[in-house]
């Protein structure tokens, strides 16, 4: 028995003790890092939910006809990325719309006001959001945004951009779009026009063809979001039924 105890003391060297302490420190650091990452995820998800709730509040007011005023806006493009989602970066525009779209100003419960000009509904995918008149990093966190084109439901190519959230919010389910799906667009007058998806494809960020206004006198809607971790763009095009 004494020989066993002596042997144990001999083999537990100072180097082994240092390694044990290092392993303990590394273990505690890993646990703390995991807790910090979990807390960040919970905070970020709550923040996204709070921001999207504003979009749904805007949608409810539009459906109820509760708006502050109508106004004319100029589309502005913001090149910032959105943290926590596959960011949508603006791409150069070649074809300019003939006129700017009228918008309605909606005030939310937090006192903020947002210019909106239409409501997009994709019944199959459960997508229903107001389309804000301007596009910026902050606005993309609230709802879908108009990217380019004429007034909603007018002749031309009405382009809408939205974030691709893994949770399925915004355009998070757009990858499940299929040819023949119905897309609905309601304008400020309450008119609903039905569109049918006729093309789905992926492009590089520098490819601007999806924004072309050459529609042969027809009304079209183009939905744009990011894919492949923001490296490319998913394009879903629909034409009036």
PDB file of C-alpha atoms in Angstrom, residues 4-196:
ATOM      1  CA  UNK A   4       1.353   2.536  -4.276  1.00  0.00           C
ATOM      2  CA  UNK A   5       0.990   5.886  -2.478  1.00  0.00           C
ATOM      3  CA  UNK A   6       4.627   6.748  -3.071  1.00  0.00           C
ATOM      4  CA  UNK A   7       4.280   5.875  -6.755  1.00  0.00           C
ATOM      5  CA  UNK A   8       1.284   8.175  -7.132  1.00  0.00           C
ATOM      6  CA  UNK A   9       3.157  11.071  -5.596  1.00  0.00           C
ATOM      7  CA  UNK A  10       6.071  10.449  -7.893  1.00  0.00           C
ATOM      8  CA  UNK A  11       4.005  10.476 -11.092  1.00  0.00           C
ATOM      9  CA  UNK A  12       1.949  13.598 -10.250  1.00  0.00           C
ATOM     10  CA  UNK A  13       4.611  16.045 -11.286  1.00  0.00           C
ATOM     11  CA  UNK A  14       4.552  19.858 -11.266  1.00  0.00           C
ATOM     12  CA  UNK A  15       4.142  19.838 -15.045  1.00  0.00           C
ATOM     13  CA  UNK A  16       1.051  17.666 -14.759  1.00  0.00           C
ATOM     14  CA  UNK A  17      -0.414  19.993 -12.154  1.00  0.00           C
ATOM     15  CA  UNK A  18       0.160  22.976 -14.429  1.00  0.00           C
ATOM     16  CA  UNK A  19      -1.557  21.182 -17.294  1.00  0.00           C
ATOM     17  CA  UNK A  20      -4.532  20.380 -15.083  1.00  0.00           C
ATOM     18  CA  UNK A  21      -4.862  24.037 -14.090  1.00  0.00           C
ATOM     19  CA  UNK A  22      -4.585  25.084 -17.733  1.00  0.00           C
ATOM     20  CA  UNK A  23      -7.327  22.620 -18.711  1.00  0.00           C
ATOM     21  CA  UNK A  24      -9.571  23.958 -15.954  1.00  0.00           C
ATOM     22  CA  UNK A  25      -9.034  27.548 -17.100  1.00  0.00           C
ATOM     23  CA  UNK A  26      -9.706  26.566 -20.706  1.00  0.00           C
ATOM     24  CA  UNK A  27     -12.868  24.731 -19.671  1.00  0.00           C
ATOM     25  CA  UNK A  28     -14.176  27.714 -17.712  1.00  0.00           C
ATOM     26  CA  UNK A  29     -13.335  30.046 -20.609  1.00  0.00           C
ATOM     27  CA  UNK A  30     -15.257  27.791 -23.011  1.00  0.00           C
ATOM     28  CA  UNK A  31     -18.298  27.775 -20.733  1.00  0.00           C
ATOM     29  CA  UNK A  32     -18.255  31.566 -20.380  1.00  0.00           C
ATOM     30  CA  UNK A  33     -17.862  32.001 -24.156  1.00  0.00           C
ATOM     31  CA  UNK A  34     -20.804  29.687 -24.779  1.00  0.00           C
ATOM     32  CA  UNK A  35     -22.958  31.627 -22.320  1.00  0.00           C
ATOM     33  CA  UNK A  36     -21.961  34.933 -23.952  1.00  0.00           C
ATOM     34  CA  UNK A  37     -22.793  33.635 -27.438  1.00  0.00           C
ATOM     35  CA  UNK A  38     -26.139  32.303 -26.240  1.00  0.00           C
ATOM     36  CA  UNK A  39     -26.976  35.628 -24.592  1.00  0.00           C
ATOM     37  CA  UNK A  40     -26.034  37.498 -27.764  1.00  0.00           C
ATOM     38  CA  UNK A  41     -28.215  35.202 -29.878  1.00  0.00           C
ATOM     39  CA  UNK A  42     -31.203  35.686 -27.554  1.00  0.00           C
ATOM     40  CA  UNK A  43     -30.706  39.459 -27.575  1.00  0.00           C
ATOM     41  CA  UNK A  44     -30.299  39.616 -31.355  1.00  0.00           C
ATOM     42  CA  UNK A  45     -33.372  37.464 -31.960  1.00  0.00           C
ATOM     43  CA  UNK A  46     -35.465  39.570 -29.571  1.00  0.00           C
ATOM     44  CA  UNK A  47     -34.261  42.712 -31.322  1.00  0.00           C
ATOM     45  CA  UNK A  48     -35.206  41.281 -34.732  1.00  0.00           C
ATOM     46  CA  UNK A  49     -38.619  40.261 -33.425  1.00  0.00           C
ATOM     47  CA  UNK A  50     -39.212  43.746 -31.984  1.00  0.00           C
ATOM     48  CA  UNK A  51     -38.239  45.367 -35.276  1.00  0.00           C
ATOM     49  CA  UNK A  52     -40.394  43.046 -37.341  1.00  0.00           C
ATOM     50  CA  UNK A  53     -43.296  43.755 -34.978  1.00  0.00           C
ATOM     51  CA  UNK A  54     -43.132  47.354 -36.214  1.00  0.00           C
ATOM     52  CA  UNK A  55     -43.510  46.074 -39.767  1.00  0.00           C
ATOM     53  CA  UNK A  56     -46.581  44.075 -38.770  1.00  0.00           C
ATOM     54  CA  UNK A  57     -47.964  47.137 -36.990  1.00  0.00           C
ATOM     55  CA  UNK A  58     -47.544  49.121 -40.214  1.00  0.00           C
ATOM     56  CA  UNK A  59     -49.285  46.320 -42.106  1.00  0.00           C
ATOM     57  CA  UNK A  60     -52.221  46.372 -39.697  1.00  0.00           C
ATOM     58  CA  UNK A  61     -52.615  50.131 -40.119  1.00  0.00           C
ATOM     59  CA  UNK A  62     -52.507  49.864 -43.894  1.00  0.00           C
ATOM     60  CA  UNK A  63     -55.163  47.159 -43.823  1.00  0.00           C
ATOM     61  CA  UNK A  64     -57.300  49.358 -41.551  1.00  0.00           C
ATOM     62  CA  UNK A  65     -56.705  52.422 -43.712  1.00  0.00           C
ATOM     63  CA  UNK A  66     -55.012  54.252 -40.836  1.00  0.00           C
ATOM     64  CA  UNK A  67     -52.341  56.549 -42.298  1.00  0.00           C
ATOM     65  CA  UNK A  68     -51.036  60.003 -41.466  1.00  0.00           C
ATOM     66  CA  UNK A  69     -50.697  61.552 -44.882  1.00  0.00           C
ATOM     67  CA  UNK A  70     -49.727  60.918 -48.462  1.00  0.00           C
ATOM     68  CA  UNK A  71     -46.447  62.162 -49.808  1.00  0.00           C
ATOM     69  CA  UNK A  72     -44.077  61.916 -52.737  1.00  0.00           C
ATOM     70  CA  UNK A  73     -40.676  60.389 -52.014  1.00  0.00           C
ATOM     71  CA  UNK A  74     -37.401  59.868 -53.795  1.00  0.00           C
ATOM     72  CA  UNK A  75     -35.861  56.399 -53.584  1.00  0.00           C
ATOM     73  CA  UNK A  76     -32.514  56.396 -51.779  1.00  0.00           C
ATOM     74  CA  UNK A  77     -30.077  53.505 -51.763  1.00  0.00           C
ATOM     75  CA  UNK A  78     -27.952  52.528 -48.749  1.00  0.00           C
ATOM     76  CA  UNK A  79     -24.898  50.308 -49.162  1.00  0.00           C
ATOM     77  CA  UNK A  80     -24.584  49.154 -45.533  1.00  0.00           C
ATOM     78  CA  UNK A  81     -24.907  45.468 -44.623  1.00  0.00           C
ATOM     79  CA  UNK A  82     -27.303  44.107 -42.018  1.00  0.00           C
ATOM     80  CA  UNK A  83     -25.729  42.163 -39.186  1.00  0.00           C
ATOM     81  CA  UNK A  84     -27.505  38.927 -38.316  1.00  0.00           C
ATOM     82  CA  UNK A  85     -28.859  38.188 -41.770  1.00  0.00           C
ATOM     83  CA  UNK A  86     -27.688  37.652 -45.288  1.00  0.00           C
ATOM     84  CA  UNK A  87     -27.263  41.298 -46.150  1.00  0.00           C
ATOM     85  CA  UNK A  88     -28.817  42.827 -49.229  1.00  0.00           C
ATOM     86  CA  UNK A  89     -26.396  45.152 -50.967  1.00  0.00           C
ATOM     87  CA  UNK A  90     -27.673  47.599 -53.582  1.00  0.00           C
ATOM     88  CA  UNK A  91     -26.597  46.997 -57.163  1.00  0.00           C
ATOM     89  CA  UNK A  92     -26.187  49.627 -59.878  1.00  0.00           C
ATOM     90  CA  UNK A  93     -29.358  50.653 -61.657  1.00  0.00           C
ATOM     91  CA  UNK A  94     -29.439  51.344 -65.372  1.00  0.00           C
ATOM     92  CA  UNK A  95     -33.084  51.920 -66.306  1.00  0.00           C
ATOM     93  CA  UNK A  96     -34.790  54.781 -64.459  1.00  0.00           C
ATOM     94  CA  UNK A  97     -38.532  54.718 -63.757  1.00  0.00           C
ATOM     95  CA  UNK A  98     -40.624  57.349 -65.448  1.00  0.00           C
ATOM     96  CA  UNK A  99     -42.058  58.699 -62.203  1.00  0.00           C
ATOM     97  CA  UNK A 100     -41.832  58.401 -58.448  1.00  0.00           C
ATOM     98  CA  UNK A 101     -44.388  56.423 -56.501  1.00  0.00           C
ATOM     99  CA  UNK A 102     -46.763  58.116 -54.034  1.00  0.00           C
ATOM    100  CA  UNK A 103     -46.539  56.896 -50.460  1.00  0.00           C
ATOM    101  CA  UNK A 104     -48.529  56.991 -47.239  1.00  0.00           C
ATOM    102  CA  UNK A 105     -46.913  57.870 -43.937  1.00  0.00           C
ATOM    103  CA  UNK A 106     -47.687  55.486 -41.091  1.00  0.00           C
ATOM    104  CA  UNK A 107     -46.874  56.266 -37.473  1.00  0.00           C
ATOM    105  CA  UNK A 108     -46.130  53.337 -35.155  1.00  0.00           C
ATOM    106  CA  UNK A 109     -46.601  53.052 -31.398  1.00  0.00           C
ATOM    107  CA  UNK A 110     -42.968  54.026 -30.736  1.00  0.00           C
ATOM    108  CA  UNK A 111     -43.525  57.406 -32.402  1.00  0.00           C
ATOM    109  CA  UNK A 112     -41.587  56.629 -35.574  1.00  0.00           C
ATOM    110  CA  UNK A 113     -43.066  57.281 -39.021  1.00  0.00           C
ATOM    111  CA  UNK A 114     -42.520  55.191 -42.139  1.00  0.00           C
ATOM    112  CA  UNK A 115     -43.327  55.908 -45.762  1.00  0.00           C
ATOM    113  CA  UNK A 116     -45.117  52.959 -47.342  1.00  0.00           C
ATOM    114  CA  UNK A 117     -46.542  52.455 -50.814  1.00  0.00           C
ATOM    115  CA  UNK A 118     -47.836  48.888 -51.114  1.00  0.00           C
ATOM    116  CA  UNK A 119     -48.386  45.514 -49.443  1.00  0.00           C
ATOM    117  CA  UNK A 120     -46.808  42.332 -50.794  1.00  0.00           C
ATOM    118  CA  UNK A 121     -48.457  38.967 -50.120  1.00  0.00           C
ATOM    119  CA  UNK A 122     -47.062  35.582 -51.139  1.00  0.00           C
ATOM    120  CA  UNK A 123     -49.818  33.224 -49.929  1.00  0.00           C
ATOM    121  CA  UNK A 124     -47.982  29.927 -50.476  1.00  0.00           C
ATOM    122  CA  UNK A 125     -44.961  31.012 -48.423  1.00  0.00           C
ATOM    123  CA  UNK A 126     -46.932  32.922 -45.785  1.00  0.00           C
ATOM    124  CA  UNK A 127     -45.210  36.192 -46.681  1.00  0.00           C
ATOM    125  CA  UNK A 128     -47.198  39.360 -46.022  1.00  0.00           C
ATOM    126  CA  UNK A 129     -45.380  42.638 -45.424  1.00  0.00           C
ATOM    127  CA  UNK A 130     -45.770  46.322 -46.161  1.00  0.00           C
ATOM    128  CA  UNK A 131     -43.345  47.654 -48.753  1.00  0.00           C
ATOM    129  CA  UNK A 132     -41.545  50.742 -47.472  1.00  0.00           C
ATOM    130  CA  UNK A 133     -40.871  53.475 -49.995  1.00  0.00           C
ATOM    131  CA  UNK A 134     -37.185  53.842 -49.195  1.00  0.00           C
ATOM    132  CA  UNK A 135     -34.401  51.284 -48.769  1.00  0.00           C
ATOM    133  CA  UNK A 136     -31.742  51.446 -46.066  1.00  0.00           C
ATOM    134  CA  UNK A 137     -30.076  49.122 -43.584  1.00  0.00           C
ATOM    135  CA  UNK A 138     -32.351  50.321 -40.785  1.00  0.00           C
ATOM    136  CA  UNK A 139     -35.545  50.046 -42.842  1.00  0.00           C
ATOM    137  CA  UNK A 140     -34.683  46.559 -44.112  1.00  0.00           C
ATOM    138  CA  UNK A 141     -34.813  45.391 -40.483  1.00  0.00           C
ATOM    139  CA  UNK A 142     -38.397  46.663 -40.233  1.00  0.00           C
ATOM    140  CA  UNK A 143     -39.954  45.335 -43.427  1.00  0.00           C
ATOM    141  CA  UNK A 144     -39.553  44.812 -47.168  1.00  0.00           C
ATOM    142  CA  UNK A 145     -38.426  47.844 -49.147  1.00  0.00           C
ATOM    143  CA  UNK A 146     -38.993  49.115 -52.652  1.00  0.00           C
ATOM    144  CA  UNK A 147     -35.744  48.899 -54.553  1.00  0.00           C
ATOM    145  CA  UNK A 148     -36.602  50.301 -57.970  1.00  0.00           C
ATOM    146  CA  UNK A 149     -39.379  50.720 -60.493  1.00  0.00           C
ATOM    147  CA  UNK A 150     -42.652  52.533 -61.131  1.00  0.00           C
ATOM    148  CA  UNK A 151     -45.575  52.988 -58.791  1.00  0.00           C
ATOM    149  CA  UNK A 152     -47.024  49.685 -57.548  1.00  0.00           C
ATOM    150  CA  UNK A 153     -49.241  47.875 -60.051  1.00  0.00           C
ATOM    151  CA  UNK A 154     -48.199  50.189 -62.882  1.00  0.00           C
ATOM    152  CA  UNK A 155     -46.656  49.094 -66.165  1.00  0.00           C
ATOM    153  CA  UNK A 156     -43.019  48.258 -65.582  1.00  0.00           C
ATOM    154  CA  UNK A 157     -40.881  46.228 -63.186  1.00  0.00           C
ATOM    155  CA  UNK A 158     -41.648  46.876 -59.502  1.00  0.00           C
ATOM    156  CA  UNK A 159     -38.575  45.631 -57.582  1.00  0.00           C
ATOM    157  CA  UNK A 160     -38.784  44.696 -53.904  1.00  0.00           C
ATOM    158  CA  UNK A 161     -35.814  43.816 -51.698  1.00  0.00           C
ATOM    159  CA  UNK A 162     -35.791  42.008 -48.343  1.00  0.00           C
ATOM    160  CA  UNK A 163     -33.462  40.197 -45.980  1.00  0.00           C
ATOM    161  CA  UNK A 164     -33.085  36.430 -46.041  1.00  0.00           C
ATOM    162  CA  UNK A 165     -33.436  35.524 -42.359  1.00  0.00           C
ATOM    163  CA  UNK A 166     -32.738  31.931 -41.346  1.00  0.00           C
ATOM    164  CA  UNK A 167     -35.792  32.113 -39.083  1.00  0.00           C
ATOM    165  CA  UNK A 168     -37.969  32.469 -42.182  1.00  0.00           C
ATOM    166  CA  UNK A 169     -38.885  36.109 -41.558  1.00  0.00           C
ATOM    167  CA  UNK A 170     -38.980  38.650 -44.394  1.00  0.00           C
ATOM    168  CA  UNK A 171     -37.727  36.786 -47.494  1.00  0.00           C
ATOM    169  CA  UNK A 172     -36.348  33.879 -45.472  1.00  0.00           C
ATOM    170  CA  UNK A 173     -38.672  31.447 -47.276  1.00  0.00           C
ATOM    171  CA  UNK A 174     -38.188  32.857 -50.752  1.00  0.00           C
ATOM    172  CA  UNK A 175     -35.867  29.982 -51.683  1.00  0.00           C
ATOM    173  CA  UNK A 176     -38.984  27.752 -51.673  1.00  0.00           C
ATOM    174  CA  UNK A 177     -40.625  29.785 -54.443  1.00  0.00           C
ATOM    175  CA  UNK A 178     -41.774  27.825 -57.497  1.00  0.00           C
ATOM    176  CA  UNK A 179     -42.840  28.716 -61.008  1.00  0.00           C
ATOM    177  CA  UNK A 180     -46.596  29.304 -61.129  1.00  0.00           C
ATOM    178  CA  UNK A 181     -46.878  30.569 -57.533  1.00  0.00           C
ATOM    179  CA  UNK A 182     -49.200  33.521 -57.025  1.00  0.00           C
ATOM    180  CA  UNK A 183     -47.914  36.821 -55.684  1.00  0.00           C
ATOM    181  CA  UNK A 184     -50.293  39.656 -54.761  1.00  0.00           C
ATOM    182  CA  UNK A 185     -49.533  43.364 -54.621  1.00  0.00           C
ATOM    183  CA  UNK A 186     -51.961  45.857 -53.050  1.00  0.00           C
ATOM    184  CA  UNK A 187     -51.458  49.536 -53.834  1.00  0.00           C
ATOM    185  CA  UNK A 188     -52.481  52.562 -51.761  1.00  0.00           C
ATOM    186  CA  UNK A 189     -55.888  52.710 -53.432  1.00  0.00           C
ATOM    187  CA  UNK A 190     -56.632  49.204 -52.168  1.00  0.00           C
ATOM    188  CA  UNK A 191     -56.367  47.612 -55.606  1.00  0.00           C
ATOM    189  CA  UNK A 192     -54.944  44.086 -55.542  1.00  0.00           C
ATOM    190  CA  UNK A 193     -53.192  42.767 -58.644  1.00  0.00           C
ATOM    191  CA  UNK A 194     -52.270  39.091 -58.914  1.00  0.00           C
ATOM    192  CA  UNK A 195     -48.955  38.048 -60.405  1.00  0.00           C
ATOM    193  CA  UNK A 196     -47.616  34.613 -61.344  1.00  0.00           C
TER     194      UNK A 196
END
